[in-house]
Amino acid sequence: MGLTIKKPENVAGSAAPAIIIGLFVAFGGVLFGYDTGTIGGILPMDYWRRLFSTGFTDEDGHPDVSPGQSSAIVSILSAGTFIGALMASPTGDLLGRRWGLIAANVVFDLGVVLQTIATAIPMFLAGRFFAGFGVGIISALIPLYQSETAPKWIRGTIVGCYQLAITIGLMLASIVNNATKDREDTGSYRIPIAVQFAWSIILVTGMLMLPETPRFLIKQGKPERAAKSLSRLRRLDVSHPSLIEELAEIEANHQYELSLGKATYLDCVKGTLGKRLATGCLLQALQQLTGVNFIFYYGTEFFKNSGIDNPFITALIVNVVNVVSTFPGLYLVEKWGRRPLLLFGAIGMCVCQYIVAIVGITTGSVTANKVLIAFVCFYIFFFACSWGPVAWVVTGELFPLKVRAKSLSMTTATNWLFNFAIAYSTPYLVKGGDGNANLGVKVFFIWGTFCFVCMAFVFFMIYETKGLSLEQVDELYSKVGKAWQSPGFVPTVSFQEVRDTGVDGRVQSLADLESNTYRKRSVTHEDGLHHHEK
C-alpha cells in the first residue's frame, strides 16, 4: 500500500472538478465552526457581561449573566440547529441540495443580524436560534452534497474536509475574539458576530455557480440534467462510456429502491435501514459525548477558572491544534479505513481524558496546569484526526438514495440534540454554588467513560465502507451481518443487471436477486448458444 492517495488507473476522466467542488462546499463548515466558537469567547468578555447582566454578580461582585442565562445563550443555538437539521430533509428534497444550502444561508444571516444589533439577552437569544436553524440545515446538506458528487476512491477525504472547515471556523473565532476582547464598547462582541456575513456571502456566491448533484436530479426524473452535472464533475463528455456506465448504475439503483415502495420516515427504521440509522445516530451522539464541545464552548472559562494565565491564548492554541490535527485524519480515512481510525481515536481520547481528570484533582500547581493543557491538546489531536471528520464521512455514506436526506437529517439532528444537552448542562455540572454539581475538572471522568463506550461501539456497529460506491454500501449491509466481518468485502451486484433481467425486488433479498439475476443471465446465454448451433 503506497503512501499517497491516487486515482485508480481504470477510472476515466478527471477527479479534479469534483474534488475542488467538494472542498469548496466544505467551506460551509466555517459557518458551523465559527458560530460555535464565537460564543465561547464572548461570554468571558467584561464589557459584554456588564451590558447583558440583569443584576446577577459573580463571586468577585462583578456584573455577569447567571449560570442559567449562560446555559440558555449557549444551548439555544443547538436547539435551533436540531430543528434545522430535521428540516434539512424536506428542504433538500424539495429545493435540491444546492438551493437548499442557499436558502439556509438566508435564515442564518437573519440570526446574525439579530445578534449584532442586540443589547439585551432576549434579542440575542432570538438571533442565536435563527443562526442555529440555518446552520442545522447547512450541517446536514453539506455532507449530503459532498457524498453525492465525490468519486468513491477519495470520498472520505472530501467529506472529512467538512470537519477541517469546522476546525478552521473555530480557530478564526478564537483569533477574532482575542483581538476584540479588551474593547470597552459594543464592538467587543459585534465585530466577531458580524464577521460571519463574510463566510455566508462566500458560500452563497459559490453555490450559485456549482451544479446540482446527479443523484438528486435522477431522483427528480431529470436524467439529461444529471448527465450534464456528472459530465462537469468527471470532466467527461456525456457520451463517454464510463460516464454512461456510472449514471446508469445510479439510475438502476434508484429504480431498484423505488421498486421496494415509496420511502417514508417509518421506512428509515425498518430492516437494515433501521440498523444504519441507529449506527449514524449513535455515532453522532457519541461524537458529542466525547466532550469536545465542552472545550470549545466553555474552554476559555474553564482554563480561566483553573488558574491558567491568559486563557484566551490557551483556547487559541487548542484551536490551532484542532486544525492541524485534522489533516492526518483526511489522509488516514482512506488509507486505514473508517473502523481502524475511529478505534484509534477512541482509545487515545479515553487515555487523555482520564489523565486530565486525575492530574486536575490531585494537584493544583503550575506544572499541573501545564500537564492539563498538554493532555487537552493531545485529546484534541485524537479527536480531530478521527471522530471529528470520520463521523461525518460515515453518516454521509450509510444510506440509500430514497431515504438519504431523511436519514441524514435525523443523524445530524442527533448530533445537535446532544450538543444542546451538553451545552445546557455543562455550567450546572462544572460550576459551584447552590443546585450545581461543582465537578470542575472531574467532568473529564464522564467524557473519558463515554470514550470507552466508543471503542465497543466501533467494534460492534461500524462497517468498513472505504472504497465502496454509495450504491455498493447497500449491498454490503444486505450481505454482511456483523460489522467486524465487513473489512475486505468485495461487491458483486450490478443494479443494471438486476433491472435488465426484470427480477422483483419487493419479494426477494438482495442476495436472492443477485442469484436469480445470475441464473437468468446464464439461461439467456445458453439459449443464445443453442439458437446459434441450430
Coordinates of N, CA, C and O in Angstrom, one line a residue, residues 10 42 44 77 82 111 122 153-154 172 189 260 270 327 340 346 364 377 421 427 456 458 471 486 497 512:
N10 N -8.1 2.5 -13.7 CA -9.2 2.1 -14.6 C -10.3 3.1 -14.5 O -11.4 2.9 -15.1
I42 N -17.1 35.2 23.7 CA -17.9 36.4 24.1 C -18.3 36.3 25.5 O -18.3 37.3 26.2
P44 N -16.9 35.4 28.3 CA -16.0 36.0 29.4 C -15.6 37.4 29.2 O -14.9 38.0 30.0
L77 N -28.5 27.9 20.5 CA -28.0 27.7 19.1 C -28.2 26.2 18.7 O -28.7 25.9 17.6
F82 N -30.9 21.8 15.9 CA -31.6 20.5 16.0 C -32.9 20.6 15.1 O -33.1 19.7 14.3
G111 N -30.3 35.5 11.6 CA -29.8 35.3 13.0 C -28.6 36.2 13.3 O -28.5 36.7 14.5
P122 N -32.9 38.9 25.4 CA -33.9 38.3 24.6 C -33.6 38.3 23.1 O -33.8 37.3 22.4
W153 N -13.3 6.8 -4.5 CA -11.9 6.5 -4.0 C -11.4 7.6 -3.2 O -10.4 7.4 -2.5
I154 N -12.0 8.8 -3.2 CA -11.5 9.8 -2.3 C -12.7 10.5 -1.6 O -12.5 11.6 -1.0
L172 N -10.7 30.6 13.7 CA -10.9 32.0 13.3 C -11.7 32.8 14.4 O -11.4 33.9 14.7
Y189 N -18.2 42.5 21.0 CA -18.9 41.3 20.6 C -19.5 41.4 19.2 O -19.8 40.4 18.5
L260 N -39.1 -1.1 -4.3 CA -39.4 -1.6 -2.9 C -40.5 -0.8 -2.3 O -41.0 -1.1 -1.2
K270 N -36.8 0.5 9.5 CA -37.0 -0.9 9.2 C -35.8 -1.6 8.6 O -35.0 -1.0 7.9
F327 N -5.7 17.2 9.5 CA -5.0 16.8 8.2 C -4.6 15.3 8.2 O -4.9 14.6 7.2
P340 N -10.6 1.3 11.7 CA -9.4 1.5 12.5 C -9.1 2.9 13.0 O -8.7 3.1 14.1
A346 N -10.7 6.7 19.6 CA -11.4 6.4 20.9 C -10.5 6.0 22.0 O -10.6 6.5 23.1
G364 N -2.7 21.2 42.1 CA -3.1 22.4 41.5 C -1.9 23.3 41.2 O -2.0 24.5 41.2
C377 N -4.6 19.2 24.7 CA -4.2 19.3 23.3 C -4.0 17.9 22.7 O -4.4 17.7 21.5
A421 N -27.8 19.3 24.8 CA -27.8 18.8 26.1 C -26.5 19.1 26.9 O -26.5 19.5 28.1
P427 N -22.6 24.1 32.5 CA -22.4 25.0 33.6 C -22.9 24.5 35.0 O -22.3 24.7 36.0
A456 N -16.2 0.1 22.1 CA -17.2 -1.1 21.9 C -18.1 -0.8 20.7 O -18.4 -1.6 19.9
V458 N -17.6 1.1 18.0 CA -16.9 1.0 16.7 C -16.8 -0.5 16.4 O -17.0 -0.9 15.2
E471 N -23.9 3.1 -3.8 CA -24.7 2.0 -4.2 C -24.2 0.7 -3.7 O -25.0 -0.2 -3.2
S486 N -17.0 -6.9 8.0 CA -17.1 -6.1 6.8 C -15.8 -5.8 6.1 O -15.7 -5.6 4.9
E497 N -27.9 -5.0 -14.1 CA -28.3 -6.3 -14.5 C -29.6 -6.7 -13.8 O -30.5 -7.4 -14.3
D512 N -30.7 -12.9 -3.0 CA -31.5 -13.7 -3.8 C -31.6 -13.1 -5.2 O -31.6 -13.8 -6.3

